[in-house]
PDB file of N, CA and C in Angstrom:
ATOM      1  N   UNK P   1       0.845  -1.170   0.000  1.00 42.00           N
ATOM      2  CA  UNK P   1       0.000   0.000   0.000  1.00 42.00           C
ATOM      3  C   UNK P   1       0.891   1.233   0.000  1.00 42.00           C
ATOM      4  N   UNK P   2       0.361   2.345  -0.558  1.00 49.00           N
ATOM      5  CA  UNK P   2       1.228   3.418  -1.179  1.00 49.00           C
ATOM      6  C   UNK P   2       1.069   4.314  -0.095  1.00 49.00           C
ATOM      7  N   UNK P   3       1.521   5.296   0.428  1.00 47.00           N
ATOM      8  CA  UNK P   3       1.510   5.971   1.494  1.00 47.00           C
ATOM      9  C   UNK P   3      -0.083   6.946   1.293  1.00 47.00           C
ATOM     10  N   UNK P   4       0.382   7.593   0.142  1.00 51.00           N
ATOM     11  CA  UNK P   4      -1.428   8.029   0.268  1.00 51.00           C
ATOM     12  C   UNK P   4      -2.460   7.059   0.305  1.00 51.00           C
ATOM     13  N   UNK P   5      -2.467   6.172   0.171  1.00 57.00           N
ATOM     14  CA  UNK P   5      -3.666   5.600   0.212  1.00 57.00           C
ATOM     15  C   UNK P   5      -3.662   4.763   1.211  1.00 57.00           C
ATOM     16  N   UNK P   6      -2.542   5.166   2.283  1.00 50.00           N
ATOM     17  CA  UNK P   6      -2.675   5.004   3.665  1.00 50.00           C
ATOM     18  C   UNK P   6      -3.317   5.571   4.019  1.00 50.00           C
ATOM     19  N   UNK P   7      -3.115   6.922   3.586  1.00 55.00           N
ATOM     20  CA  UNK P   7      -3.767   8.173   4.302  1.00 55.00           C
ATOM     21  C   UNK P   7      -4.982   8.048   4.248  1.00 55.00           C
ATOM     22  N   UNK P   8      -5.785   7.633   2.461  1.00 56.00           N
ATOM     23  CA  UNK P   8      -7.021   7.571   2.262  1.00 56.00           C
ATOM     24  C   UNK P   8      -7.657   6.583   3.533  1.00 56.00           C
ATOM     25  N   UNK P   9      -7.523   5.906   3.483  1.00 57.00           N
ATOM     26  CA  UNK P   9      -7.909   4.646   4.460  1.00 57.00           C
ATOM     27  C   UNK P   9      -7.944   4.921   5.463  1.00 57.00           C
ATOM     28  N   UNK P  10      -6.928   5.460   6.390  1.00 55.00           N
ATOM     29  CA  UNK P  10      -7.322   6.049   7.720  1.00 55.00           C
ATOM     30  C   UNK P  10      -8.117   7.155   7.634  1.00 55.00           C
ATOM     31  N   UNK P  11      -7.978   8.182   6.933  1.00 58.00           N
ATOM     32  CA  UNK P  11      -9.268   9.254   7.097  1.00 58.00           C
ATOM     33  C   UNK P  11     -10.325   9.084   7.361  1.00 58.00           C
ATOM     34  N   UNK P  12     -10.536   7.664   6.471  1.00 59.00           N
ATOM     35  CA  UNK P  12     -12.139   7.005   6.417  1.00 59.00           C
ATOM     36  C   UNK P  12     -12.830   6.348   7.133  1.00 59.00           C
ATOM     37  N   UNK P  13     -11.965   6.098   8.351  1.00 56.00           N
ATOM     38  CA  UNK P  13     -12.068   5.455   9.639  1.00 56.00           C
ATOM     39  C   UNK P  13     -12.450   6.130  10.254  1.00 56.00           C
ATOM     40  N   UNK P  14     -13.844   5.979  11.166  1.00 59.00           N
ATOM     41  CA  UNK P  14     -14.773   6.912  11.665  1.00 59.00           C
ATOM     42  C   UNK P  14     -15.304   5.952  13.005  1.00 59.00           C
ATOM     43  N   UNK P  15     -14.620   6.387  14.099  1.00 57.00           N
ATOM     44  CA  UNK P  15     -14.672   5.670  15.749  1.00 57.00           C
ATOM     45  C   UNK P  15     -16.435   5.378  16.158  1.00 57.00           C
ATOM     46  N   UNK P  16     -17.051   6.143  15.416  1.00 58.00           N
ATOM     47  CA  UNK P  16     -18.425   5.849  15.673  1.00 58.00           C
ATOM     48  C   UNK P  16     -18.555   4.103  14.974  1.00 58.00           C
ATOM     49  N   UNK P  17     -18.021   3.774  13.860  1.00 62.00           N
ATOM     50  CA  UNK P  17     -17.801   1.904  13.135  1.00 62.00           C
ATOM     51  C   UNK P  17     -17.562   1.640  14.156  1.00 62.00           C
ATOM     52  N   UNK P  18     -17.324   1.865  15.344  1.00 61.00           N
ATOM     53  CA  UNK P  18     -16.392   0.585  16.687  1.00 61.00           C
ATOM     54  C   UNK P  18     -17.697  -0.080  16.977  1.00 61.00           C
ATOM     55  N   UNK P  19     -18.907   0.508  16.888  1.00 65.00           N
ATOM     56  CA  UNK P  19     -20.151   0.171  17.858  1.00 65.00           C
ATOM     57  C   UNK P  19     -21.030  -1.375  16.428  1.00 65.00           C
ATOM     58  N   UNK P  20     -20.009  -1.187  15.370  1.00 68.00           N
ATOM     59  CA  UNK P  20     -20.718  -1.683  14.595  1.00 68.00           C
ATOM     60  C   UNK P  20     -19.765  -3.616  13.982  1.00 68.00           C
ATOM     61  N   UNK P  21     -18.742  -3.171  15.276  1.00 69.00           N
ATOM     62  CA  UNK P  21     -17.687  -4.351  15.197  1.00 69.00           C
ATOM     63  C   UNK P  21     -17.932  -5.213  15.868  1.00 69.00           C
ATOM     64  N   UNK P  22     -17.945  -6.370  15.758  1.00 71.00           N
ATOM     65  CA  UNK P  22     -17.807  -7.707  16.707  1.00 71.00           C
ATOM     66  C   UNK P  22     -16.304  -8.117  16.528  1.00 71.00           C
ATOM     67  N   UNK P  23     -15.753  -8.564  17.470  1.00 73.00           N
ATOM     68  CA  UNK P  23     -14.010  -9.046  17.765  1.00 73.00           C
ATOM     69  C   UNK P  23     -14.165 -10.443  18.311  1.00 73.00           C
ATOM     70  N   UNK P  24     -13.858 -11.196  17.562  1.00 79.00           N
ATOM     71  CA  UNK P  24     -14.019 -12.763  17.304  1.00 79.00           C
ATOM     72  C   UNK P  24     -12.529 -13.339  17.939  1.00 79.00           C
ATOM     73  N   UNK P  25     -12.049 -14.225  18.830  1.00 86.00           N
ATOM     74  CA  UNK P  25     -10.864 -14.276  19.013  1.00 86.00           C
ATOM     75  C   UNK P  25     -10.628 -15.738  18.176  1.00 86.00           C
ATOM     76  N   UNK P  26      -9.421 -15.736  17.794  1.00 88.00           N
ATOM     77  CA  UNK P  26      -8.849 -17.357  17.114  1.00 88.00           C
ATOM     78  C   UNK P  26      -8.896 -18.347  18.130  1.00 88.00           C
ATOM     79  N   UNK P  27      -9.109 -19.418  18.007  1.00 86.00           N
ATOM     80  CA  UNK P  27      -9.161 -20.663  19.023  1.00 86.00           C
ATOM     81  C   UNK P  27      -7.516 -21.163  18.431  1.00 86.00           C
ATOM     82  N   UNK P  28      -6.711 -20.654  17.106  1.00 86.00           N
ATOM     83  CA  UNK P  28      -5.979 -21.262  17.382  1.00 86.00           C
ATOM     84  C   UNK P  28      -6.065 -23.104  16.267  1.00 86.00           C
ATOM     85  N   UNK P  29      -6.802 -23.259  15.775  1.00 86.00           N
ATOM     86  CA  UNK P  29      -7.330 -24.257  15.249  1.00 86.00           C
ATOM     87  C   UNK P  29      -7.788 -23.927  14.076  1.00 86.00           C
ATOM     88  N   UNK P  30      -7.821 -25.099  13.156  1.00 90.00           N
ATOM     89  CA  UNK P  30      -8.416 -24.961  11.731  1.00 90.00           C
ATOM     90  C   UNK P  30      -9.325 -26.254  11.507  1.00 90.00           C
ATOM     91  N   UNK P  31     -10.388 -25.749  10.393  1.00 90.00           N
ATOM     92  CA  UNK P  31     -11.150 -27.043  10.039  1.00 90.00           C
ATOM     93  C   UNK P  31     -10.756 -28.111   9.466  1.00 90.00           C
ATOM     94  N   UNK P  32     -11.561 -29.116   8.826  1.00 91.00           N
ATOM     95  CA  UNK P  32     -10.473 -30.467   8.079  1.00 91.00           C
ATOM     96  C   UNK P  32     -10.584 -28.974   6.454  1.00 91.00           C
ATOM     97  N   UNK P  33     -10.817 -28.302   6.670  1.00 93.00           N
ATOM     98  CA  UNK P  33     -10.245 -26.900   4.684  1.00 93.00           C
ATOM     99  C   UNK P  33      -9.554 -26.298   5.143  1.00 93.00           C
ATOM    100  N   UNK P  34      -9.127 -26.310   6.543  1.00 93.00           N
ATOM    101  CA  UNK P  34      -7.699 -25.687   6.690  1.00 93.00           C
ATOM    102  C   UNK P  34      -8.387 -24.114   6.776  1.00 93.00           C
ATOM    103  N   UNK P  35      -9.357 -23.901   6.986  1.00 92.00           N
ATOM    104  CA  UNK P  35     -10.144 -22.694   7.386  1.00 92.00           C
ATOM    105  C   UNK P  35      -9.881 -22.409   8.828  1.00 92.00           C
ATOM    106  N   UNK P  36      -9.416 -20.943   9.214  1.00 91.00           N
ATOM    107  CA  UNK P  36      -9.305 -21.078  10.930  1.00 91.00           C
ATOM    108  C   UNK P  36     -10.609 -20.651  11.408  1.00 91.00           C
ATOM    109  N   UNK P  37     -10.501 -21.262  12.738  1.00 89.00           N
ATOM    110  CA  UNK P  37     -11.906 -21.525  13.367  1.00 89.00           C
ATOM    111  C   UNK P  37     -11.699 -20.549  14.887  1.00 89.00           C
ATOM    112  N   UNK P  38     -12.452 -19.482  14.475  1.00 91.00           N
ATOM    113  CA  UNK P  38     -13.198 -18.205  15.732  1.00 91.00           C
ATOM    114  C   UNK P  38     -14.105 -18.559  16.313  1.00 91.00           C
ATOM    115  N   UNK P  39     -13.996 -17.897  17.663  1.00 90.00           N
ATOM    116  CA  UNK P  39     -15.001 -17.821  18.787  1.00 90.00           C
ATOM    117  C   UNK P  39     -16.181 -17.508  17.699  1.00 90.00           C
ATOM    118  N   UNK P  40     -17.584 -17.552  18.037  1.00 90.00           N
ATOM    119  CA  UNK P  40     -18.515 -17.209  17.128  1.00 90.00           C
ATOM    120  C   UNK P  40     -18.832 -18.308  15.774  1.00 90.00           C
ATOM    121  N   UNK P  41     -17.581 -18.740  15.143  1.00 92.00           N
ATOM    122  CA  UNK P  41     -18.050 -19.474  13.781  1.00 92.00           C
ATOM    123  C   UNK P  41     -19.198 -21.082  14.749  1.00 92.00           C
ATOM    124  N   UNK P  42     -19.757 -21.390  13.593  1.00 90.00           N
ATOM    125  CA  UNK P  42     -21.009 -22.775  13.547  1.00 90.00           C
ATOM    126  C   UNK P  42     -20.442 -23.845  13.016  1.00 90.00           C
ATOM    127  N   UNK P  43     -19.767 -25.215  13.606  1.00 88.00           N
ATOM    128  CA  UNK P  43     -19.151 -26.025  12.990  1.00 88.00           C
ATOM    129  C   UNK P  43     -19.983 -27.192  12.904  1.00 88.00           C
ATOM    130  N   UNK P  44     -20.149 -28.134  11.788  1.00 88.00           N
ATOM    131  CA  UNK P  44     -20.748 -29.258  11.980  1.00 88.00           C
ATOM    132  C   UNK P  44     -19.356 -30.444  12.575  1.00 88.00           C
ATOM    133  N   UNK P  45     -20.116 -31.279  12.780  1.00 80.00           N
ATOM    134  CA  UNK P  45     -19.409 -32.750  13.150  1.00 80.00           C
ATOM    135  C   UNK P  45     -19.432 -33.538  12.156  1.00 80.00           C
ATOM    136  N   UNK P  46     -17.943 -34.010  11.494  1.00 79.00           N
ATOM    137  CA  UNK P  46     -18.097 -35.183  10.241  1.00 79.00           C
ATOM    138  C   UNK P  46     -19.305 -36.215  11.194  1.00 79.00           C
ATOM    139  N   UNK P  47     -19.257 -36.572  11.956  1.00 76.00           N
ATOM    140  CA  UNK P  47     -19.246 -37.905  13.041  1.00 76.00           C
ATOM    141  C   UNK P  47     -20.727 -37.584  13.368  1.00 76.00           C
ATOM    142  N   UNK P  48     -21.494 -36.559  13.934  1.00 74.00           N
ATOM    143  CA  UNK P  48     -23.214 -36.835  14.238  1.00 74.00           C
ATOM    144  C   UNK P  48     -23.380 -35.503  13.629  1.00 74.00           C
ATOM    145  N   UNK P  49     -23.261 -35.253  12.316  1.00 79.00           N
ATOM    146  CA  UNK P  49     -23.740 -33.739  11.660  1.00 79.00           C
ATOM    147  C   UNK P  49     -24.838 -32.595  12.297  1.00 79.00           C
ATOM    148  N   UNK P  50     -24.588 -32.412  13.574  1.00 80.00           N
ATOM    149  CA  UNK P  50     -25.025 -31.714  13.931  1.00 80.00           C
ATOM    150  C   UNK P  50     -24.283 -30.753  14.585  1.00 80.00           C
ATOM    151  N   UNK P  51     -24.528 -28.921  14.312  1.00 85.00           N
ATOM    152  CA  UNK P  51     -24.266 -27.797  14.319  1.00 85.00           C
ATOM    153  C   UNK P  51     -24.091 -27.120  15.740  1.00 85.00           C
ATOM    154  N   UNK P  52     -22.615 -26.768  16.561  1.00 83.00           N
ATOM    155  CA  UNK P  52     -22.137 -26.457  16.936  1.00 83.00           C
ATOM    156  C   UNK P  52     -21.203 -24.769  17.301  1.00 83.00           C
ATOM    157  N   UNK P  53     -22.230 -24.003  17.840  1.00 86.00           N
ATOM    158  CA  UNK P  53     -21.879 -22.977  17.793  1.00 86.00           C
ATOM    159  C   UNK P  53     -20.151 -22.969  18.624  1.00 86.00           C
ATOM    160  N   UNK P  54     -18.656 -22.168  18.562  1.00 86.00           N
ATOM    161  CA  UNK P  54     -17.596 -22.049  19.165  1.00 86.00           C
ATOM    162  C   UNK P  54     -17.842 -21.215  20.333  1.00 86.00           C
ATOM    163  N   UNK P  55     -17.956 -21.202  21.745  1.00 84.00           N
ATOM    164  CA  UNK P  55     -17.679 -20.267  23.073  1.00 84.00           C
ATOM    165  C   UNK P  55     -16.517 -20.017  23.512  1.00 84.00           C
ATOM    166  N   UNK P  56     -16.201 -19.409  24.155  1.00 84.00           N
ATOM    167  CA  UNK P  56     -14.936 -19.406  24.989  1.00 84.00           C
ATOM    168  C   UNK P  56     -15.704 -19.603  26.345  1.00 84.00           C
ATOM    169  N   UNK P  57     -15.182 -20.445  27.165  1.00 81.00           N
ATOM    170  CA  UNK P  57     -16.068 -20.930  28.236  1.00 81.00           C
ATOM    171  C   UNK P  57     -14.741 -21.006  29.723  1.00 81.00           C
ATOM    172  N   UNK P  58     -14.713 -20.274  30.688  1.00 80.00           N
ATOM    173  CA  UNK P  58     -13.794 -20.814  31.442  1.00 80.00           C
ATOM    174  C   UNK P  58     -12.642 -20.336  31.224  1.00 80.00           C
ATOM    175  N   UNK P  59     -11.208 -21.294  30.832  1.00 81.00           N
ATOM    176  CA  UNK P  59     -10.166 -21.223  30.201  1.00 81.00           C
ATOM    177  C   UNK P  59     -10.365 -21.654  28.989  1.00 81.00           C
ATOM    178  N   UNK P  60     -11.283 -22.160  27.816  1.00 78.00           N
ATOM    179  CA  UNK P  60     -10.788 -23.111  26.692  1.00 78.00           C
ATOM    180  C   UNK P  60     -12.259 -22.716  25.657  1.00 78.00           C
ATOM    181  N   UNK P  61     -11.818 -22.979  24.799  1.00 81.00           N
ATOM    182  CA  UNK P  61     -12.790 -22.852  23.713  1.00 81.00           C
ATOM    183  C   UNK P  61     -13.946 -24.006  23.514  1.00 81.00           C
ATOM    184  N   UNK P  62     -14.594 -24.197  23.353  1.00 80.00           N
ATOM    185  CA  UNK P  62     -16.098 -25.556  23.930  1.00 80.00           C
ATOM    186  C   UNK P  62     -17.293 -25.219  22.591  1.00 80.00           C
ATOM    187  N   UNK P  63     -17.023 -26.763  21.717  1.00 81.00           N
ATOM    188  CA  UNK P  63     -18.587 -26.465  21.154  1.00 81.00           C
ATOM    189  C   UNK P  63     -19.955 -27.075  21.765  1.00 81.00           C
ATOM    190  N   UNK P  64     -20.656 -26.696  21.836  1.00 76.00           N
ATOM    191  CA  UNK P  64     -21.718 -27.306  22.228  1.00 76.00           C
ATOM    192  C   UNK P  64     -22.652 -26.851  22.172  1.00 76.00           C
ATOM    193  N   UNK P  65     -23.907 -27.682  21.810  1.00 71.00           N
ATOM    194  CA  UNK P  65     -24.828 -27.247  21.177  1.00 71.00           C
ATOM    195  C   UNK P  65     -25.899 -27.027  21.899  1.00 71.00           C
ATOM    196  N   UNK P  66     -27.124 -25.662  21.798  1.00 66.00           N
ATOM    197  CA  UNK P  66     -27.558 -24.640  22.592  1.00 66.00           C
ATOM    198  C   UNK P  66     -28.827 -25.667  23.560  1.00 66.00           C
ATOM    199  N   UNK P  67     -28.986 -26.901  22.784  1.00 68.00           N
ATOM    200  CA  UNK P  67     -30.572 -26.976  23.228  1.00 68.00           C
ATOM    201  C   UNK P  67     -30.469 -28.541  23.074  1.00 68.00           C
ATOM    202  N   UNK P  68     -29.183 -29.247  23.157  1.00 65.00           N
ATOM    203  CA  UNK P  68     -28.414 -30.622  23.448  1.00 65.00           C
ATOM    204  C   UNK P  68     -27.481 -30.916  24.261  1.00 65.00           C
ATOM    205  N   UNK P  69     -27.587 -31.811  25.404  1.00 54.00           N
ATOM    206  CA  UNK P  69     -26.777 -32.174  26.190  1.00 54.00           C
ATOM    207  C   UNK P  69     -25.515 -32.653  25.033  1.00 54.00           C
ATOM    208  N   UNK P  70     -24.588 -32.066  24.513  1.00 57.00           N
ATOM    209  CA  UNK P  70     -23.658 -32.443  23.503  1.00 57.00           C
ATOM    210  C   UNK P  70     -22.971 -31.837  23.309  1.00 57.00           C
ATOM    211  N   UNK P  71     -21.586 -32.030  23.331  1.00 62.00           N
ATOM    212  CA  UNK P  71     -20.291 -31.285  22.784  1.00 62.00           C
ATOM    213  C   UNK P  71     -19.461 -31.368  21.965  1.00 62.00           C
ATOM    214  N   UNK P  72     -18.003 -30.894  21.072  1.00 62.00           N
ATOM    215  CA  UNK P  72     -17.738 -31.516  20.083  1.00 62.00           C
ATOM    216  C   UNK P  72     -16.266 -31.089  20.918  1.00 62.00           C
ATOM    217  N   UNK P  73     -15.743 -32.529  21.227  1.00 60.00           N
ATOM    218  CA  UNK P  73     -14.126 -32.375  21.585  1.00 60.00           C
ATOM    219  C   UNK P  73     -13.247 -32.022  20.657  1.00 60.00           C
ATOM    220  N   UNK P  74     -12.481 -31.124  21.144  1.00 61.00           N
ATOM    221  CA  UNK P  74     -11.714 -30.429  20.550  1.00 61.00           C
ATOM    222  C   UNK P  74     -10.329 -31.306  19.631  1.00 61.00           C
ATOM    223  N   UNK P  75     -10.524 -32.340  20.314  1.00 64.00           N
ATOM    224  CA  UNK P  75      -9.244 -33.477  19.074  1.00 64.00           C
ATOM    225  C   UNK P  75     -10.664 -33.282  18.002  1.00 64.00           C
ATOM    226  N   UNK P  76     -11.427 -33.174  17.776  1.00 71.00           N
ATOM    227  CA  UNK P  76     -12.209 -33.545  16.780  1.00 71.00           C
ATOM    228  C   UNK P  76     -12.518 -32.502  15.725  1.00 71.00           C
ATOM    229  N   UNK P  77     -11.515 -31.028  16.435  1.00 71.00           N
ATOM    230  CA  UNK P  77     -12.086 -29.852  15.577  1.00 71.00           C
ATOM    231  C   UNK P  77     -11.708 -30.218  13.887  1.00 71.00           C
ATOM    232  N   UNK P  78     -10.541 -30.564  13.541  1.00 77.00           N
ATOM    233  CA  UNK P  78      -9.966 -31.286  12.547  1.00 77.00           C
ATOM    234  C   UNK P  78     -11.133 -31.465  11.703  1.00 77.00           C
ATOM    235  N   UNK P  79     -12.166 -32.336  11.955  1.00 82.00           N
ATOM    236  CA  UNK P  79     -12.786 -33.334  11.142  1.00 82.00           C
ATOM    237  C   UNK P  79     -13.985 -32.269  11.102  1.00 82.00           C
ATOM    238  N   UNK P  80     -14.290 -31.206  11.834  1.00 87.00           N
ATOM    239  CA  UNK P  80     -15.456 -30.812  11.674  1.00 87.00           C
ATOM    240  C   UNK P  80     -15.341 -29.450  10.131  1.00 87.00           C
ATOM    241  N   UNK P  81     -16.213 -29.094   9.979  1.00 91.00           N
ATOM    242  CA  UNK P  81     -16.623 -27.856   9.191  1.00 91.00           C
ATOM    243  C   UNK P  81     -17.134 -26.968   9.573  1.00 91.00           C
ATOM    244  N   UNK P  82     -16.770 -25.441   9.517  1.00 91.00           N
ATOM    245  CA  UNK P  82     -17.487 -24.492   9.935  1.00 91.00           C
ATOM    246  C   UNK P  82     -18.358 -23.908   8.315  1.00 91.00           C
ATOM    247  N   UNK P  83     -19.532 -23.734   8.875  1.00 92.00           N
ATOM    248  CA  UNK P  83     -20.779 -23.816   8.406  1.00 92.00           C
ATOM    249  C   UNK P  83     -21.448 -22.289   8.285  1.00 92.00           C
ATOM    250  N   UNK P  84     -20.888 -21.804   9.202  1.00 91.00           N
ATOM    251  CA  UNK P  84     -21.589 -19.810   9.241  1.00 91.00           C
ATOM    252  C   UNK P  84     -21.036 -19.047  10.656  1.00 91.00           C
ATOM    253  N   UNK P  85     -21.602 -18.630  10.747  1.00 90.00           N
ATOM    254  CA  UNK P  85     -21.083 -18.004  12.246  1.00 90.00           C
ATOM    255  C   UNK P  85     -22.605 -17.615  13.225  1.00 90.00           C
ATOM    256  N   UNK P  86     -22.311 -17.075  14.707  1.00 88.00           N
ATOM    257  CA  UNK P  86     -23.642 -16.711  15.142  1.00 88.00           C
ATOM    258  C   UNK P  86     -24.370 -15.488  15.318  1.00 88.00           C
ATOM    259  N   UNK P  87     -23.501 -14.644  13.813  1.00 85.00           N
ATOM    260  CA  UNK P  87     -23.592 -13.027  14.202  1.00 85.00           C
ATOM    261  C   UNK P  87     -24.429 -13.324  12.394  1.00 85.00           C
ATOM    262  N   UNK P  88     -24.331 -13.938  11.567  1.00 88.00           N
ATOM    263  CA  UNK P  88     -24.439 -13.548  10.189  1.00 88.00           C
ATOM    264  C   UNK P  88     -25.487 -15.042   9.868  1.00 88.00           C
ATOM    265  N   UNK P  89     -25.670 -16.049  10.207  1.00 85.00           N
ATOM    266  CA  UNK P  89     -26.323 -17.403  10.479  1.00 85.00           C
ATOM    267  C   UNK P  89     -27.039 -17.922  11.162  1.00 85.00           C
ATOM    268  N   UNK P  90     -27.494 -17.139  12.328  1.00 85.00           N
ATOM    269  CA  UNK P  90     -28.208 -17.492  13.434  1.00 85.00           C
ATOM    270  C   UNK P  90     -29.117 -18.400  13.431  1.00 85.00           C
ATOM    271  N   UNK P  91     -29.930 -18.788  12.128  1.00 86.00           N
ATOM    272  CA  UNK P  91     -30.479 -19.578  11.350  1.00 86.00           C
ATOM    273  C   UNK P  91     -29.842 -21.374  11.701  1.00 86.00           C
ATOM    274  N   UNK P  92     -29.065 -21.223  11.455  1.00 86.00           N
ATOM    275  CA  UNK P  92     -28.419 -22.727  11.854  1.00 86.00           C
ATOM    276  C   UNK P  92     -28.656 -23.312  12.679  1.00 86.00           C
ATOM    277  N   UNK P  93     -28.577 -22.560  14.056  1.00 81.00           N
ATOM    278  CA  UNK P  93     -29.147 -23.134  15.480  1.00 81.00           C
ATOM    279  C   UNK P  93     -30.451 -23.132  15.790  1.00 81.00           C
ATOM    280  N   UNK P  94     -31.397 -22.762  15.196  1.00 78.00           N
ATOM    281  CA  UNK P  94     -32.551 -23.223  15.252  1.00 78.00           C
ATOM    282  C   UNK P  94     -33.208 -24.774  14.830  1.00 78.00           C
ATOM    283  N   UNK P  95     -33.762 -25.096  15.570  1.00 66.00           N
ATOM    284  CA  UNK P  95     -34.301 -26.323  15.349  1.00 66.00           C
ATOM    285  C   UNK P  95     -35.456 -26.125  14.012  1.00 66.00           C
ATOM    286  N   UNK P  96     -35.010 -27.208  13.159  1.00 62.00           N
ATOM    287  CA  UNK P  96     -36.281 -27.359  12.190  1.00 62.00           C
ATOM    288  C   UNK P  96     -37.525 -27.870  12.407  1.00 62.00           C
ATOM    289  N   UNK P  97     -38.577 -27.128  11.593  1.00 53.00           N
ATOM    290  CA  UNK P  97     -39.973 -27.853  12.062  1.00 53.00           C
ATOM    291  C   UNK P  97     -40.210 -29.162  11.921  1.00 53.00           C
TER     292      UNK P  97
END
C-alpha cells in the first residue's frame, strides 16, 4: 500500500464503526479446509452432523450445542466444518420444524 492511500484509508475510519464491530478471538485451530476456526463461527461434526456454535467458556474454547446435552471435543475440531457463524447465520441453530 502506497503511502497516500494510507492516508485515504485512515481518514475514512470513523470511531463511531467501533459500535458496529464484533471481535471474534482465534481458538488457534483450523477445520479439516484448513479454514481457521473463531469464537462465534457454527461447525458441523463429520461424526453426528449436527451444528455447533464455538464459546470461549472458562479457560478453553467448547462447542456445544444450545438446546443438546452435547459437545464436540476439541481433538475432533480437525474433522469438523465451519458452516456460518452466530452473528451472520443465526439460522443454523434453530431447530427445524
Amino acid at each position: 500500500m502506497l503511502f497516500g492511500e494510507y492516508e485515504r484509508a485512515k481518514s475514512s475510519f470513523r470511531l463511531q464503526d467501533l459500535d458496529k464491530c464484533i471481535i471474534e478471538q482465534f481458538t488457534g485451530l483450523k477445520d479439516k479446509n484448513g479454514v481457521e476456526i473463531y469464537e462465534g463461527d457454527i461447525i458441523e461434526s463429520n461424526y453426528t452432523r449436527i451444528l455447533y456454535p464455538i464459546e470461549y467458556k472458562g479457560c478453553a474454547f467448547v462447542a456445544e450445542h444450545p438446546e443438546r446435552m452435547l459437545s464436540c471435543n476439541f481433538y475432533l475440531w480437525d474433522k469438523c466444518e465451519i458452516k456460518g457463524n452466530i452473528h451472520q447465520h443465526p439460522e443454523l441453530l434453530t431447530p427445524k420444524q
